[in-house]
Amino acid sequence: MLLDEKLFDKFGVEYEPNDIIFCEFEPGNDFYFIQSGRVEIVKIINNREKTLDILGPGDVFGEMAILEEEPRSASAIAIEHVKLLRFRRENFDALLQGNPQLAYKLLVIFSKRIYDAKRRLMILLLDDPQLKVMDVMNMLAEQDPHLDVQEPVTLRVTVQEIANWAGMQINDVQKILTHLNKLGKIELFNDRVVVRNIRDFQRLVNSRRKSMYA
Ligand code: CMP
């Protein structure tokens, strides 16, 4: 992102590995742009810490508390040495007006977050555990730009991650994946799942959705 250096002099902050940038549930008045390094976004779900995302240079975080006037929805922790631009709530309007590039970037990030949130909700609303698991695979495949030409589809995902997306227990997800493996619909590895025919999964999920909302 082309932000001039003066901006870093004025708004730059740095963190060391494992530093907590802010905690979930705190009131939030600042939002951040990552200049360098990676930041982990962590949330407590069912008394367990879950990684929501790992963000890197060019990413923005901490904007939700400002836009929604709510406490922090998750904690932010520096994974390595991190350089950030920290802006206060009051700077938000001025910054956007003075930096169309920035405004555009924010717009892209927000619309993607809204889309992602809606997509995840669609998975959670499915009433059949097997279809939930399939739809997680559909969602991950949708993020692959080569989906149209590439079959079978390789998804870099663990069973635990699928369980997180589906809002299910890992054991239940494991059973479903083992079953799909036996049927020859997927191949299951420690760090990935290969889906033989993703269109099949899309068709099944879509037809259930249609019947749920008919
Ligand atoms: P905020 O709620 O202010 O503080 C936590 C931040 O984590 C939040 O703003 C977003 O910037 C970011 N965040 C929350 N949920 C997600 C998510 N699912 N994926 C990526 N980033 C998120």
PDB file of C-alpha atoms and ligand atoms in Angstrom:
ATOM      1  CA  MET A   1       0.000   0.000   0.000  1.00  0.00           C
ATOM      2  CA  LEU A   2       1.414   3.431  -0.914  1.00  0.00           C
ATOM      3  CA  LEU A   3       1.132   5.376   2.292  1.00  0.00           C
ATOM      4  CA  ASP A   4       3.646   8.131   2.682  1.00  0.00           C
ATOM      5  CA  GLU A   5       6.379   7.915   5.281  1.00  0.00           C
ATOM      6  CA  LYS A   6       5.105  10.906   7.214  1.00  0.00           C
ATOM      7  CA  LEU A   7       2.121   8.793   8.061  1.00  0.00           C
ATOM      8  CA  PHE A   8       4.393   6.230   9.730  1.00  0.00           C
ATOM      9  CA  ASP A   9       6.222   8.927  11.709  1.00  0.00           C
ATOM     10  CA  LYS A  10       2.919  10.159  13.017  1.00  0.00           C
ATOM     11  CA  PHE A  11       0.950   6.952  13.473  1.00  0.00           C
ATOM     12  CA  GLY A  12       3.550   4.148  13.539  1.00  0.00           C
ATOM     13  CA  VAL A  13       3.695   1.664  16.439  1.00  0.00           C
ATOM     14  CA  GLU A  14       5.753  -1.487  16.810  1.00  0.00           C
ATOM     15  CA  TYR A  15       5.213  -4.731  18.705  1.00  0.00           C
ATOM     16  CA  GLU A  16       7.419  -7.671  19.609  1.00  0.00           C
ATOM     17  CA  PRO A  17       6.479 -11.366  19.183  1.00  0.00           C
ATOM     18  CA  ASN A  18       3.595 -12.421  21.500  1.00  0.00           C
ATOM     19  CA  ASP A  19       2.742  -8.842  22.461  1.00  0.00           C
ATOM     20  CA  ILE A  20      -0.991  -8.383  22.899  1.00  0.00           C
ATOM     21  CA  ILE A  21      -2.088  -5.457  20.741  1.00  0.00           C
ATOM     22  CA  PHE A  22      -5.576  -5.500  22.254  1.00  0.00           C
ATOM     23  CA  CYS A  23      -7.893  -7.961  24.002  1.00  0.00           C
ATOM     24  CA  GLU A  24     -11.336  -9.270  23.154  1.00  0.00           C
ATOM     25  CA  PHE A  25     -14.164  -7.407  24.973  1.00  0.00           C
ATOM     26  CA  GLU A  26     -12.087  -4.263  25.574  1.00  0.00           C
ATOM     27  CA  PRO A  27     -13.566  -1.012  24.348  1.00  0.00           C
ATOM     28  CA  GLY A  28     -11.770  -0.069  21.113  1.00  0.00           C
ATOM     29  CA  ASN A  29     -10.961   3.372  19.786  1.00  0.00           C
ATOM     30  CA  ASP A  30      -8.140   2.573  17.389  1.00  0.00           C
ATOM     31  CA  PHE A  31      -7.823   0.656  14.176  1.00  0.00           C
ATOM     32  CA  TYR A  32      -4.648  -0.599  12.549  1.00  0.00           C
ATOM     33  CA  PHE A  33      -2.943  -1.125   9.209  1.00  0.00           C
ATOM     34  CA  ILE A  34      -0.193  -3.705   9.103  1.00  0.00           C
ATOM     35  CA  GLN A  35       2.996  -2.368   7.546  1.00  0.00           C
ATOM     36  CA  SER A  36       5.112  -5.458   8.232  1.00  0.00           C
ATOM     37  CA  GLY A  37       4.901  -8.691  10.227  1.00  0.00           C
ATOM     38  CA  ARG A  38       1.921 -10.911  11.002  1.00  0.00           C
ATOM     39  CA  VAL A  39      -0.869 -10.523  13.530  1.00  0.00           C
ATOM     40  CA  GLU A  40      -3.035 -13.341  14.858  1.00  0.00           C
ATOM     41  CA  ILE A  41      -6.726 -12.642  15.474  1.00  0.00           C
ATOM     42  CA  VAL A  42      -7.892 -14.884  18.328  1.00  0.00           C
ATOM     43  CA  LYS A  43     -11.346 -15.361  19.805  1.00  0.00           C
ATOM     44  CA  ILE A  44     -12.629 -17.329  22.776  1.00  0.00           C
ATOM     45  CA  ILE A  45     -15.284 -19.747  21.517  1.00  0.00           C
ATOM     46  CA  ASN A  46     -16.785 -22.305  23.938  1.00  0.00           C
ATOM     47  CA  ASN A  47     -14.054 -21.478  26.477  1.00  0.00           C
ATOM     48  CA  ARG A  48     -11.357 -22.268  23.921  1.00  0.00           C
ATOM     49  CA  GLU A  49      -9.063 -19.909  22.030  1.00  0.00           C
ATOM     50  CA  LYS A  50      -9.674 -20.114  18.290  1.00  0.00           C
ATOM     51  CA  THR A  51      -7.586 -18.498  15.586  1.00  0.00           C
ATOM     52  CA  LEU A  52      -9.941 -16.552  13.343  1.00  0.00           C
ATOM     53  CA  ASP A  53      -7.287 -15.351  10.967  1.00  0.00           C
ATOM     54  CA  ILE A  54      -3.644 -14.521  10.536  1.00  0.00           C
ATOM     55  CA  LEU A  55      -3.223 -11.124   8.953  1.00  0.00           C
ATOM     56  CA  GLY A  56      -0.185  -9.736   7.147  1.00  0.00           C
ATOM     57  CA  PRO A  57       1.145  -6.581   5.476  1.00  0.00           C
ATOM     58  CA  GLY A  58      -1.593  -4.490   3.847  1.00  0.00           C
ATOM     59  CA  ASP A  59      -4.326  -5.921   6.085  1.00  0.00           C
ATOM     60  CA  VAL A  60      -6.509  -3.834   8.382  1.00  0.00           C
ATOM     61  CA  PHE A  61      -7.861  -4.833  11.782  1.00  0.00           C
ATOM     62  CA  GLY A  62      -9.633  -3.278  14.742  1.00  0.00           C
ATOM     63  CA  GLU A  63     -12.105  -1.438  12.514  1.00  0.00           C
ATOM     64  CA  MET A  64     -15.186  -3.340  13.710  1.00  0.00           C
ATOM     65  CA  ALA A  65     -15.239  -1.828  17.195  1.00  0.00           C
ATOM     66  CA  ILE A  66     -15.146   1.602  15.565  1.00  0.00           C
ATOM     67  CA  LEU A  67     -17.748   0.999  12.912  1.00  0.00           C
ATOM     68  CA  GLU A  68     -20.131  -0.929  15.135  1.00  0.00           C
ATOM     69  CA  GLU A  69     -19.414   0.939  18.370  1.00  0.00           C
ATOM     70  CA  GLU A  70     -19.044  -2.393  20.126  1.00  0.00           C
ATOM     71  CA  PRO A  71     -16.212  -3.867  22.259  1.00  0.00           C
ATOM     72  CA  ARG A  72     -13.421  -5.725  20.483  1.00  0.00           C
ATOM     73  CA  SER A  73     -14.821  -8.864  18.855  1.00  0.00           C
ATOM     74  CA  ALA A  74     -11.464 -10.688  19.169  1.00  0.00           C
ATOM     75  CA  SER A  75      -7.910 -10.255  20.486  1.00  0.00           C
ATOM     76  CA  ALA A  76      -4.963  -9.244  18.307  1.00  0.00           C
ATOM     77  CA  ILE A  77      -1.523 -10.683  19.064  1.00  0.00           C
ATOM     78  CA  ALA A  78       1.785  -9.976  17.311  1.00  0.00           C
ATOM     79  CA  ILE A  79       3.246 -13.206  15.912  1.00  0.00           C
ATOM     80  CA  GLU A  80       6.575 -11.639  15.025  1.00  0.00           C
ATOM     81  CA  HIS A  81       8.058  -8.140  15.057  1.00  0.00           C
ATOM     82  CA  VAL A  82       5.183  -6.061  13.754  1.00  0.00           C
ATOM     83  CA  LYS A  83       5.006  -2.497  12.437  1.00  0.00           C
ATOM     84  CA  LEU A  84       1.555  -0.965  12.413  1.00  0.00           C
ATOM     85  CA  LEU A  85      -0.135   2.303  11.650  1.00  0.00           C
ATOM     86  CA  ARG A  86      -2.555   3.052  14.457  1.00  0.00           C
ATOM     87  CA  PHE A  87      -5.380   5.460  13.779  1.00  0.00           C
ATOM     88  CA  ARG A  88      -7.855   6.841  16.244  1.00  0.00           C
ATOM     89  CA  ARG A  89     -11.591   6.826  15.762  1.00  0.00           C
ATOM     90  CA  GLU A  90     -11.479  10.614  15.196  1.00  0.00           C
ATOM     91  CA  ASN A  91      -9.068  10.197  12.268  1.00  0.00           C
ATOM     92  CA  PHE A  92     -11.296   7.763  10.462  1.00  0.00           C
ATOM     93  CA  ASP A  93     -13.315  10.248   8.367  1.00  0.00           C
ATOM     94  CA  ALA A  94     -10.406  12.576   7.607  1.00  0.00           C
ATOM     95  CA  LEU A  95      -8.180   9.697   6.658  1.00  0.00           C
ATOM     96  CA  LEU A  96     -10.685   8.248   4.239  1.00  0.00           C
ATOM     97  CA  GLN A  97     -11.357  11.614   2.589  1.00  0.00           C
ATOM     98  CA  GLY A  98      -7.648  12.340   2.150  1.00  0.00           C
ATOM     99  CA  ASN A  99      -6.735   8.856   0.897  1.00  0.00           C
ATOM    100  CA  PRO A 100      -9.040   7.486  -1.779  1.00  0.00           C
ATOM    101  CA  GLN A 101      -6.655   4.539  -2.121  1.00  0.00           C
ATOM    102  CA  LEU A 102      -7.162   3.715   1.528  1.00  0.00           C
ATOM    103  CA  ALA A 103     -10.910   4.162   1.301  1.00  0.00           C
ATOM    104  CA  TYR A 104     -11.008   1.754  -1.621  1.00  0.00           C
ATOM    105  CA  LYS A 105      -8.918  -0.810   0.234  1.00  0.00           C
ATOM    106  CA  LEU A 106     -11.186  -0.611   3.262  1.00  0.00           C
ATOM    107  CA  LEU A 107     -14.214  -1.029   1.050  1.00  0.00           C
ATOM    108  CA  VAL A 108     -12.744  -4.192  -0.467  1.00  0.00           C
ATOM    109  CA  ILE A 109     -11.842  -5.587   2.983  1.00  0.00           C
ATOM    110  CA  PHE A 110     -15.266  -4.833   4.459  1.00  0.00           C
ATOM    111  CA  SER A 111     -17.216  -6.261   1.590  1.00  0.00           C
ATOM    112  CA  LYS A 112     -15.110  -9.425   1.747  1.00  0.00           C
ATOM    113  CA  ARG A 113     -15.700  -9.700   5.515  1.00  0.00           C
ATOM    114  CA  ILE A 114     -19.432  -9.249   5.038  1.00  0.00           C
ATOM    115  CA  TYR A 115     -19.445 -11.862   2.293  1.00  0.00           C
ATOM    116  CA  ASP A 116     -17.355 -14.274   4.406  1.00  0.00           C
ATOM    117  CA  ALA A 117     -19.598 -13.809   7.438  1.00  0.00           C
ATOM    118  CA  LYS A 118     -22.704 -14.469   5.342  1.00  0.00           C
ATOM    119  CA  ARG A 119     -21.095 -17.503   3.723  1.00  0.00           C
ATOM    120  CA  ARG A 120     -20.147 -18.960   7.133  1.00  0.00           C
ATOM    121  CA  LEU A 121     -23.645 -18.361   8.442  1.00  0.00           C
ATOM    122  CA  MET A 122     -25.065 -20.266   5.474  1.00  0.00           C
ATOM    123  CA  ILE A 123     -23.000 -23.270   6.576  1.00  0.00           C
ATOM    124  CA  LEU A 124     -24.107 -23.018  10.201  1.00  0.00           C
ATOM    125  CA  LEU A 125     -27.770 -22.818   9.189  1.00  0.00           C
ATOM    126  CA  LEU A 126     -27.708 -26.127   7.321  1.00  0.00           C
ATOM    127  CA  ASP A 127     -29.567 -28.757   9.340  1.00  0.00           C
ATOM    128  CA  ASP A 128     -27.564 -31.813   8.267  1.00  0.00           C
ATOM    129  CA  PRO A 129     -24.029 -32.361   9.691  1.00  0.00           C
ATOM    130  CA  GLN A 130     -22.761 -34.088   6.544  1.00  0.00           C
ATOM    131  CA  LEU A 131     -23.965 -31.232   4.360  1.00  0.00           C
ATOM    132  CA  LYS A 132     -22.293 -28.744   6.726  1.00  0.00           C
ATOM    133  CA  VAL A 133     -18.982 -30.515   6.245  1.00  0.00           C
ATOM    134  CA  MET A 134     -19.504 -30.625   2.482  1.00  0.00           C
ATOM    135  CA  ASP A 135     -20.386 -26.955   2.398  1.00  0.00           C
ATOM    136  CA  VAL A 136     -17.193 -26.046   4.277  1.00  0.00           C
ATOM    137  CA  MET A 137     -15.374 -27.761   1.421  1.00  0.00           C
ATOM    138  CA  ASN A 138     -17.506 -25.861  -1.095  1.00  0.00           C
ATOM    139  CA  MET A 139     -16.641 -22.573   0.623  1.00  0.00           C
ATOM    140  CA  LEU A 140     -12.929 -23.364   0.590  1.00  0.00           C
ATOM    141  CA  ALA A 141     -13.094 -24.422  -3.054  1.00  0.00           C
ATOM    142  CA  GLU A 142     -14.851 -21.156  -3.971  1.00  0.00           C
ATOM    143  CA  GLN A 143     -11.745 -19.325  -2.775  1.00  0.00           C
ATOM    144  CA  ASP A 144      -9.660 -21.179  -5.336  1.00  0.00           C
ATOM    145  CA  PRO A 145      -9.444 -19.148  -8.573  1.00  0.00           C
ATOM    146  CA  HIS A 146      -8.692 -22.291 -10.619  1.00  0.00           C
ATOM    147  CA  LEU A 147     -11.823 -24.106  -9.512  1.00  0.00           C
ATOM    148  CA  ASP A 148     -13.335 -24.143 -13.005  1.00  0.00           C
ATOM    149  CA  VAL A 149     -10.418 -25.928 -14.588  1.00  0.00           C
ATOM    150  CA  GLN A 150      -9.152 -28.052 -11.762  1.00  0.00           C
ATOM    151  CA  GLU A 151     -10.773 -31.306 -10.740  1.00  0.00           C
ATOM    152  CA  PRO A 152     -10.190 -33.018  -8.300  1.00  0.00           C
ATOM    153  CA  VAL A 153      -9.829 -30.069  -5.927  1.00  0.00           C
ATOM    154  CA  THR A 154      -7.119 -30.064  -3.249  1.00  0.00           C
ATOM    155  CA  LEU A 155      -8.084 -28.109  -0.114  1.00  0.00           C
ATOM    156  CA  ARG A 156      -5.292 -27.215   2.313  1.00  0.00           C
ATOM    157  CA  VAL A 157      -7.278 -27.710   5.491  1.00  0.00           C
ATOM    158  CA  THR A 158      -7.154 -29.880   8.624  1.00  0.00           C
ATOM    159  CA  VAL A 159     -10.036 -31.768  10.230  1.00  0.00           C
ATOM    160  CA  GLN A 160      -9.907 -29.326  13.154  1.00  0.00           C
ATOM    161  CA  GLU A 161     -10.266 -26.365  10.799  1.00  0.00           C
ATOM    162  CA  ILE A 162     -13.234 -27.953   9.052  1.00  0.00           C
ATOM    163  CA  ALA A 163     -14.796 -28.536  12.485  1.00  0.00           C
ATOM    164  CA  ASN A 164     -14.242 -24.859  13.369  1.00  0.00           C
ATOM    165  CA  TRP A 165     -15.886 -23.627  10.168  1.00  0.00           C
ATOM    166  CA  ALA A 166     -18.803 -26.039  10.572  1.00  0.00           C
ATOM    167  CA  GLY A 167     -19.275 -25.272  14.281  1.00  0.00           C
ATOM    168  CA  MET A 168     -19.043 -28.993  15.042  1.00  0.00           C
ATOM    169  CA  GLN A 169     -17.036 -31.323  17.284  1.00  0.00           C
ATOM    170  CA  ILE A 170     -13.881 -32.658  15.681  1.00  0.00           C
ATOM    171  CA  ASN A 171     -14.917 -36.297  16.340  1.00  0.00           C
ATOM    172  CA  ASP A 172     -18.183 -35.865  14.463  1.00  0.00           C
ATOM    173  CA  VAL A 173     -16.389 -34.245  11.547  1.00  0.00           C
ATOM    174  CA  GLN A 174     -13.774 -36.999  11.537  1.00  0.00           C
ATOM    175  CA  LYS A 175     -16.528 -39.652  11.264  1.00  0.00           C
ATOM    176  CA  ILE A 176     -18.157 -37.878   8.328  1.00  0.00           C
ATOM    177  CA  LEU A 177     -14.847 -37.422   6.532  1.00  0.00           C
ATOM    178  CA  THR A 178     -13.932 -41.080   7.073  1.00  0.00           C
ATOM    179  CA  HIS A 179     -17.311 -42.061   5.633  1.00  0.00           C
ATOM    180  CA  LEU A 180     -16.832 -39.818   2.571  1.00  0.00           C
ATOM    181  CA  ASN A 181     -13.343 -41.256   2.206  1.00  0.00           C
ATOM    182  CA  LYS A 182     -14.719 -44.807   2.181  1.00  0.00           C
ATOM    183  CA  LEU A 183     -17.277 -43.823  -0.457  1.00  0.00           C
ATOM    184  CA  GLY A 184     -14.397 -42.554  -2.607  1.00  0.00           C
ATOM    185  CA  LYS A 185     -15.729 -38.998  -2.623  1.00  0.00           C
ATOM    186  CA  ILE A 186     -12.667 -37.558  -0.915  1.00  0.00           C
ATOM    187  CA  GLU A 187      -9.115 -38.500  -0.038  1.00  0.00           C
ATOM    188  CA  LEU A 188      -8.154 -37.539   3.482  1.00  0.00           C
ATOM    189  CA  PHE A 189      -4.639 -36.458   4.506  1.00  0.00           C
ATOM    190  CA  ASN A 190      -3.275 -34.814   7.665  1.00  0.00           C
ATOM    191  CA  ASP A 191      -2.902 -31.415   6.055  1.00  0.00           C
ATOM    192  CA  ARG A 192      -5.345 -31.552   3.137  1.00  0.00           C
ATOM    193  CA  VAL A 193      -8.477 -33.023   1.659  1.00  0.00           C
ATOM    194  CA  VAL A 194      -8.788 -33.911  -2.012  1.00  0.00           C
ATOM    195  CA  VAL A 195     -12.370 -33.713  -3.280  1.00  0.00           C
ATOM    196  CA  ARG A 196     -13.053 -35.903  -6.284  1.00  0.00           C
ATOM    197  CA  ASN A 197     -16.106 -34.034  -7.560  1.00  0.00           C
ATOM    198  CA  ILE A 198     -16.831 -30.756  -5.829  1.00  0.00           C
ATOM    199  CA  ARG A 199     -19.820 -30.082  -8.102  1.00  0.00           C
ATOM    200  CA  ASP A 200     -21.476 -33.072  -6.517  1.00  0.00           C
ATOM    201  CA  PHE A 201     -21.168 -31.462  -3.067  1.00  0.00           C
ATOM    202  CA  GLN A 202     -22.408 -28.132  -4.425  1.00  0.00           C
ATOM    203  CA  ARG A 203     -25.446 -29.791  -5.991  1.00  0.00           C
ATOM    204  CA  LEU A 204     -26.346 -31.652  -2.790  1.00  0.00           C
ATOM    205  CA  VAL A 205     -26.014 -28.579  -0.588  1.00  0.00           C
ATOM    206  CA  ASN A 206     -27.896 -26.327  -2.991  1.00  0.00           C
ATOM    207  CA  SER A 207     -30.789 -28.717  -3.310  1.00  0.00           C
ATOM    208  CA  ARG A 208     -31.089 -28.973   0.511  1.00  0.00           C
ATOM    209  CA  ARG A 209     -30.996 -25.187   0.778  1.00  0.00           C
ATOM    210  CA  LYS A 210     -33.764 -24.864  -1.776  1.00  0.00           C
ATOM    211  CA  SER A 211     -35.941 -27.325   0.124  1.00  0.00           C
ATOM    212  CA  MET A 212     -35.194 -25.625   3.474  1.00  0.00           C
ATOM    213  CA  TYR A 213     -36.380 -22.243   2.206  1.00  0.00           C
ATOM    214  CA  ALA A 214     -39.139 -23.418  -0.137  1.00  0.00           C
TER     215      ALA A 214
HETATM  216  P1  CMP B   1     -12.503  -5.407  16.331  1.00  0.00           P
HETATM  217  O1  CMP B   1     -13.775  -6.064  16.696  1.00  0.00           O
HETATM  218  O2  CMP B   1     -12.371  -3.945  16.580  1.00  0.00           O
HETATM  219  O3  CMP B   1     -11.305  -6.157  17.072  1.00  0.00           O
HETATM  220  C1  CMP B   1     -10.981  -7.473  16.651  1.00  0.00           C
HETATM  221  C2  CMP B   1     -10.691  -7.417  15.184  1.00  0.00           C
HETATM  222  O4  CMP B   1     -10.382  -8.647  14.586  1.00  0.00           O
HETATM  223  C3  CMP B   1     -11.945  -6.960  14.424  1.00  0.00           C
HETATM  224  O5  CMP B   1     -12.208  -5.632  14.763  1.00  0.00           O
HETATM  225  C4  CMP B   1     -11.551  -7.255  13.012  1.00  0.00           C
HETATM  226  O6  CMP B   1     -10.669  -6.284  12.529  1.00  0.00           O
HETATM  227  C5  CMP B   1     -10.784  -8.547  13.222  1.00  0.00           C
HETATM  228  N1  CMP B   1     -11.665  -9.704  12.984  1.00  0.00           N
HETATM  229  C6  CMP B   1     -12.758 -10.065  13.662  1.00  0.00           C
HETATM  230  N2  CMP B   1     -13.283 -11.196  13.162  1.00  0.00           N
HETATM  231  C7  CMP B   1     -12.501 -11.556  12.145  1.00  0.00           C
HETATM  232  C8  CMP B   1     -12.492 -12.649  11.243  1.00  0.00           C
HETATM  233  N3  CMP B   1     -13.432 -13.604  11.288  1.00  0.00           N
HETATM  234  N4  CMP B   1     -11.527 -12.683  10.312  1.00  0.00           N
HETATM  235  C9  CMP B   1     -10.580 -11.737  10.266  1.00  0.00           C
HETATM  236  N5  CMP B   1     -10.522 -10.695  11.105  1.00  0.00           N
HETATM  237  C10 CMP B   1     -11.467 -10.597  12.024  1.00  0.00           C
END
